Short mmCIF file of C-alpha atoms and ligand atoms in Angstrom, two decimals:
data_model
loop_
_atom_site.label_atom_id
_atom_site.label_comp_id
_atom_site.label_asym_id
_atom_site.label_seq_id
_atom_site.Cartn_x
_atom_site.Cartn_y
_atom_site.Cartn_z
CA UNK Y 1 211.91 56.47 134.61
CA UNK Y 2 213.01 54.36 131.96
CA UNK Y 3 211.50 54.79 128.20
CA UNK Y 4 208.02 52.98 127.35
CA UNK Y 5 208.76 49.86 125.33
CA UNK Y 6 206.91 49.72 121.79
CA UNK Y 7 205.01 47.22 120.63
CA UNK Y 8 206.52 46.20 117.18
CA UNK Y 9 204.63 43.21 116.29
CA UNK Y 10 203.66 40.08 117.55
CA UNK Y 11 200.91 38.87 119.71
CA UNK Y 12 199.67 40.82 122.47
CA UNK Y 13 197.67 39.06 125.64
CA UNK Y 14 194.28 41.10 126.42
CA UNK Y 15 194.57 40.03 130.50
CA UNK Y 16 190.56 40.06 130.99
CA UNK Y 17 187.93 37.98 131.61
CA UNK Y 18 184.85 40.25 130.81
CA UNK Y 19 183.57 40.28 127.22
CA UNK Y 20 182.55 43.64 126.36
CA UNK Y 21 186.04 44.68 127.42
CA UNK Y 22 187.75 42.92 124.99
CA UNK Y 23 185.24 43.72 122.03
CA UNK Y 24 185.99 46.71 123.26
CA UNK Y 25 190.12 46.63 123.70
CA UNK Y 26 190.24 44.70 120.16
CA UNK Y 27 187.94 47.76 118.30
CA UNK Y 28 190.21 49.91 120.00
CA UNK Y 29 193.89 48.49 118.90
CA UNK Y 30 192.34 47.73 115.14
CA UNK Y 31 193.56 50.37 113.57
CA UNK Y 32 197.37 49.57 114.65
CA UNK Y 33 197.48 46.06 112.97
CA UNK Y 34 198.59 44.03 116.98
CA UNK Y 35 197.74 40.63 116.86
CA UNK Y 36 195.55 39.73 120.18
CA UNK Y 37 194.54 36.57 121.91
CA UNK Y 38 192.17 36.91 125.08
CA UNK Y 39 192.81 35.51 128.48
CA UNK Y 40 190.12 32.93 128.06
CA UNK Y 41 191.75 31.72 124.85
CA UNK Y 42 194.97 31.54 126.49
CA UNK Y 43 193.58 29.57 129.46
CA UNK Y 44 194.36 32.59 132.07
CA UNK Y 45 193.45 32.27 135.33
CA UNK Y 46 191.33 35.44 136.67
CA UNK Y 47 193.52 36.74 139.71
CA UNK Y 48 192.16 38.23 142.50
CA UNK Y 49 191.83 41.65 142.36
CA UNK Y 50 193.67 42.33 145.62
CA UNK Y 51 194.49 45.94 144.95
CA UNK Y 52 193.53 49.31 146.61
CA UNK Y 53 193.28 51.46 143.29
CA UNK Y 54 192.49 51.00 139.73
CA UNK Y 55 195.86 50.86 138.96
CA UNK Y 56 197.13 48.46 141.14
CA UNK Y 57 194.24 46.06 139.92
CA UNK Y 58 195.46 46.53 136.38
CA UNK Y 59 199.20 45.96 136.84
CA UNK Y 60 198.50 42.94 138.99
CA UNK Y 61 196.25 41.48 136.05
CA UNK Y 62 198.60 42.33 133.11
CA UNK Y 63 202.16 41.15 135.18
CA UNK Y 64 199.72 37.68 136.12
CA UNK Y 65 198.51 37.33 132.45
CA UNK Y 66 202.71 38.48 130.98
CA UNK Y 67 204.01 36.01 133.34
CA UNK Y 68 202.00 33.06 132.74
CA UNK Y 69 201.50 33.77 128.82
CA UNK Y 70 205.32 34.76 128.26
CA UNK Y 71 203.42 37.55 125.80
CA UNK Y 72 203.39 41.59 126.79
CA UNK Y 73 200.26 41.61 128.34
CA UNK Y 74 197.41 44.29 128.37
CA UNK Y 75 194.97 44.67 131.33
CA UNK Y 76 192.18 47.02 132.02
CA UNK Y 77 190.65 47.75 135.61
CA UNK Y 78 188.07 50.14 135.14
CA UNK Y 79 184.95 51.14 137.32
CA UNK Y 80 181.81 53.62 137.82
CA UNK Y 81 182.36 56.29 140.39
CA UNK Y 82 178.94 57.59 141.72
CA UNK Y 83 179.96 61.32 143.75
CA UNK Y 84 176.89 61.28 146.28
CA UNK Y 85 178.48 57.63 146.76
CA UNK Y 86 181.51 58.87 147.88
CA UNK Y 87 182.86 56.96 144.54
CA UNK Y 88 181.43 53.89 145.10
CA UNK Y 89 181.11 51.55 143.27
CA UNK Y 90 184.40 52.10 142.35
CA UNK Y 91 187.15 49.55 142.29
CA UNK Y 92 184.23 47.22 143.43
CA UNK Y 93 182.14 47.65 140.06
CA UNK Y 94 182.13 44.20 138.83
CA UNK Y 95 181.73 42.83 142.32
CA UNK Y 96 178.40 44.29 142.85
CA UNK Y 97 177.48 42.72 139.85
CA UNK Y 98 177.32 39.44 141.91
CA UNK Y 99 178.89 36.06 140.90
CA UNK Y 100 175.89 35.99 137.86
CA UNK Y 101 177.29 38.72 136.81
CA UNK Y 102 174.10 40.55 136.87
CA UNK Y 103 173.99 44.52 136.11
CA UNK Y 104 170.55 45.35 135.71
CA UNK Y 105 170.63 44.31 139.62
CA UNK Y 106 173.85 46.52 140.45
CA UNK Y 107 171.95 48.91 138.56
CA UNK Y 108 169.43 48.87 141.21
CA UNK Y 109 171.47 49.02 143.55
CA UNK Y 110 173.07 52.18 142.65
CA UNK Y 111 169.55 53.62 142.12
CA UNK Y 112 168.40 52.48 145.64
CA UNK Y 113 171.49 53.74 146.89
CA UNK Y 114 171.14 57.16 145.41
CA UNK Y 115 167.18 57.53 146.93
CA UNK Y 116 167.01 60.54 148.49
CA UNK Y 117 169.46 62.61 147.12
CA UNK Y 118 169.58 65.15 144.15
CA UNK Y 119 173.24 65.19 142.90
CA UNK Y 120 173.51 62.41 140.04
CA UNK Y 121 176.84 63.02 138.90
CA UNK Y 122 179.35 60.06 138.08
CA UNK Y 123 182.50 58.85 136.07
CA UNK Y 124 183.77 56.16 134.96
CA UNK Y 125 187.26 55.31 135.24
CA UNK Y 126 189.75 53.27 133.32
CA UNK Y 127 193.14 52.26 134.55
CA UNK Y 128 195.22 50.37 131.53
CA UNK Y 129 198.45 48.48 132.82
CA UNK Y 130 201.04 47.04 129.65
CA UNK Y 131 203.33 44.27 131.12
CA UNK Y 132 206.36 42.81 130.14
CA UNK Y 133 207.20 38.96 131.42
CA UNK Y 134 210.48 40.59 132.61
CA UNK Y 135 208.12 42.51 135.02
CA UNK Y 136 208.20 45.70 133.88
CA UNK Y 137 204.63 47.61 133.80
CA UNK Y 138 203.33 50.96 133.09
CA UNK Y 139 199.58 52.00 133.58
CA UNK Y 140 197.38 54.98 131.92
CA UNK Y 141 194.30 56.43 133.04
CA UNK Y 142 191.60 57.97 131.47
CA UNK Y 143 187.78 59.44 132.90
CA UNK Y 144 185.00 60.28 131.38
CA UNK Y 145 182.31 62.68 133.48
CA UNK Y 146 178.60 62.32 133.61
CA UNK Y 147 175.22 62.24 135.11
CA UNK Y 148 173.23 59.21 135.65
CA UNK Y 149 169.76 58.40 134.81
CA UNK Y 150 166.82 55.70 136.01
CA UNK Y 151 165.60 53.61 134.39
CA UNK Y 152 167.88 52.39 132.62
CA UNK Y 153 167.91 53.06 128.38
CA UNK Y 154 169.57 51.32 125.36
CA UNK Y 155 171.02 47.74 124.88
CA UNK Y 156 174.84 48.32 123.58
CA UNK Y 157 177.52 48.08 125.61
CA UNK Y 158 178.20 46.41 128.68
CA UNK Y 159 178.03 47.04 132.33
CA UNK Y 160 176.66 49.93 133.87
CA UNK Y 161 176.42 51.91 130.24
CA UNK Y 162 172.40 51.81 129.71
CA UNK Y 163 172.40 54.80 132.93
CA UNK Y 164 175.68 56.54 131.82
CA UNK Y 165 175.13 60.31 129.90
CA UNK Y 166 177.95 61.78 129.61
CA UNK Y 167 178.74 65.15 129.62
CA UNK Y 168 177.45 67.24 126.73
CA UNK Y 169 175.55 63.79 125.88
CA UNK Y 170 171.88 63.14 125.73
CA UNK Y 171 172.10 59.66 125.09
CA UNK Y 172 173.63 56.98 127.66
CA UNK Y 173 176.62 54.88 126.49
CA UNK Y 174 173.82 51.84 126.26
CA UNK Y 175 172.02 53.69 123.62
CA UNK Y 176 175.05 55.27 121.68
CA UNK Y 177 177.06 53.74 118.06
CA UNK Y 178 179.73 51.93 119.77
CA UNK Y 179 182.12 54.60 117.50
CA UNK Y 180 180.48 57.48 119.78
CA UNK Y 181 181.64 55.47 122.61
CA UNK Y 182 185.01 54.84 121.78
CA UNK Y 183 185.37 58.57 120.53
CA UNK Y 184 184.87 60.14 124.49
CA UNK Y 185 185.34 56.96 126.72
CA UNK Y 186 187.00 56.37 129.89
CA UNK Y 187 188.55 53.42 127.94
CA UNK Y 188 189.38 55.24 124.81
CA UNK Y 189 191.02 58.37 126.37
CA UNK Y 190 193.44 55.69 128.37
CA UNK Y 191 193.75 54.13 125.01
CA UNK Y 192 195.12 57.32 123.41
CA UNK Y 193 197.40 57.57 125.91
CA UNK Y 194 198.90 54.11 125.87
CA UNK Y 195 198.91 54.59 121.84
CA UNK Y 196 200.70 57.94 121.66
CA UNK Y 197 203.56 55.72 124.33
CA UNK Y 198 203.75 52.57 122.93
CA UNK Y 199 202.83 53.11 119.10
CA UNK Y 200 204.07 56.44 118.10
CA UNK Y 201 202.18 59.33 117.08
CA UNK Y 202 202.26 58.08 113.72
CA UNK Y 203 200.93 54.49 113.90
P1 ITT Z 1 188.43 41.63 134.12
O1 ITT Z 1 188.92 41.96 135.51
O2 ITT Z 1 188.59 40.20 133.73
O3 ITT Z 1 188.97 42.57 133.08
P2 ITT Z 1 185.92 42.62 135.20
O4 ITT Z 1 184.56 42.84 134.60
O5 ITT Z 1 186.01 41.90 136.51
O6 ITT Z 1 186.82 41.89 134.09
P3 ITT Z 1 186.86 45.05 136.47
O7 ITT Z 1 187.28 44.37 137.72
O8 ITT Z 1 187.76 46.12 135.92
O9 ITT Z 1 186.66 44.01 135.28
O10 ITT Z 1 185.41 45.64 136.68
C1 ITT Z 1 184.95 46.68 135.91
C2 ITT Z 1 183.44 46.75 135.97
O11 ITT Z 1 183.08 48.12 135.82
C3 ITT Z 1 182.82 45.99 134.80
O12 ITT Z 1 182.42 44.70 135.18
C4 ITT Z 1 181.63 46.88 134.45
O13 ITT Z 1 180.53 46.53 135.20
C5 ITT Z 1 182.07 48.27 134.86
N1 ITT Z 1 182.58 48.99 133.68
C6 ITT Z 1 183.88 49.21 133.33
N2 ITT Z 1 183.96 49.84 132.14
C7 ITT Z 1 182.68 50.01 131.73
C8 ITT Z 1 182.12 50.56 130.57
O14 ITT Z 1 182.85 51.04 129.58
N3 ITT Z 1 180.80 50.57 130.50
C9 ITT Z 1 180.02 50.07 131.47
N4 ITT Z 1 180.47 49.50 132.57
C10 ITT Z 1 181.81 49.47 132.71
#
């Protein structure tokens, strides 16, 4: 496989629609001085998330955003796997959201789902894909392993975070500092592993 490309400079597109990803995604790539714009700022269409993994969903997002943008583009497909779910929601995380976007409801839902049973263990799951207009793409993947709890608690973060403990954790990701977050994430430990490729071990 050929080398990872660095990023030296310039902008980079942040291929995603959702909002607390790319507070997120621009926290995350501070400290390494990249210039972002968002998809929405870039007038990016959202593509249709077509794919049968996380990582397929990612690369089709970034090489959509790279090739309309002309920029490297960074996408993030990411998701809560529920075990006694058989991983669901999976890939389908946002979806069950609904078109209003609503997670207290796909909170619910997992809850209702999940009557019944005893075994509350979950992850969530971050697929990062970096493209290149050329079309060249890599993806990185990082989990983060946990136990969920009803009702939901705290107000930070986004998503299905206010019934997300993870492990070792007594607080969910809703109630954490958004640092404690980013310091054990799904998100973060696909971060480190884009960084340590595309950055250097020294950036
Ligand atoms: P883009 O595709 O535009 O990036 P999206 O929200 O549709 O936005 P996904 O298809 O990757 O993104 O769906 C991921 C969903 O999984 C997201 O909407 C959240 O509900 C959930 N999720 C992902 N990461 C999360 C996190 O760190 N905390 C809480 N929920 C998260």
């Amino acid at each position: 496989m050929a080398e990872t490309r660095r990023i030296t400079g310039g902008c980079l597109a942040i291929a995603t629609h959702n909002p607390g990803k790319l507070r997120e995604i621009a926290e995350l790539l501070r400290p390494y001085g990249v210039e972002t714009v968002g998809a929405a700022a870039l007038g990016l269409p959202e593509p249709e998330e077509t794919g049968a993994t996380f990582e397929a969903n990612a690369q089709l997002k970034a090489l959509t955003a790279a090739r309309a943008s002309g920029l490297p583009a960074l996408a993030d497909d990411s998701g809560l796997a529920v075990a006694a779910l058989g991983g669901a929601p999976g890939i389908h995380s946002a979806r069950w959201g609904g078109p209003e976007k609503d997670f207290a409801a796909a909170m619910r839902r997992v809850e209702r789902e999940l009557a019944g049973t005893t075994d509350r263990r979950a992850s969530f799951v971050a697929a990062l894909a970096l493209a290149w207009p050329d079309g060249r793409v890599e993806t990185f993947r990082g989990e983060v392993h946990g136990t969920l709890v009803f009702p939901p608690r705290g107000t930070r973060g986004f998503g299905y975070d206010p019934i997300f403990v993870p492990e070792g954790g007594r607080e969910t990701f809703g109630e954490m500092e958004p640092t404690a977050k980013h310091a054990i994430s799904h998100r973060a430990r696909a971060f480190a592993k884009l960084i340590a490729a595309c950055f250097g071990a020294a950036a």
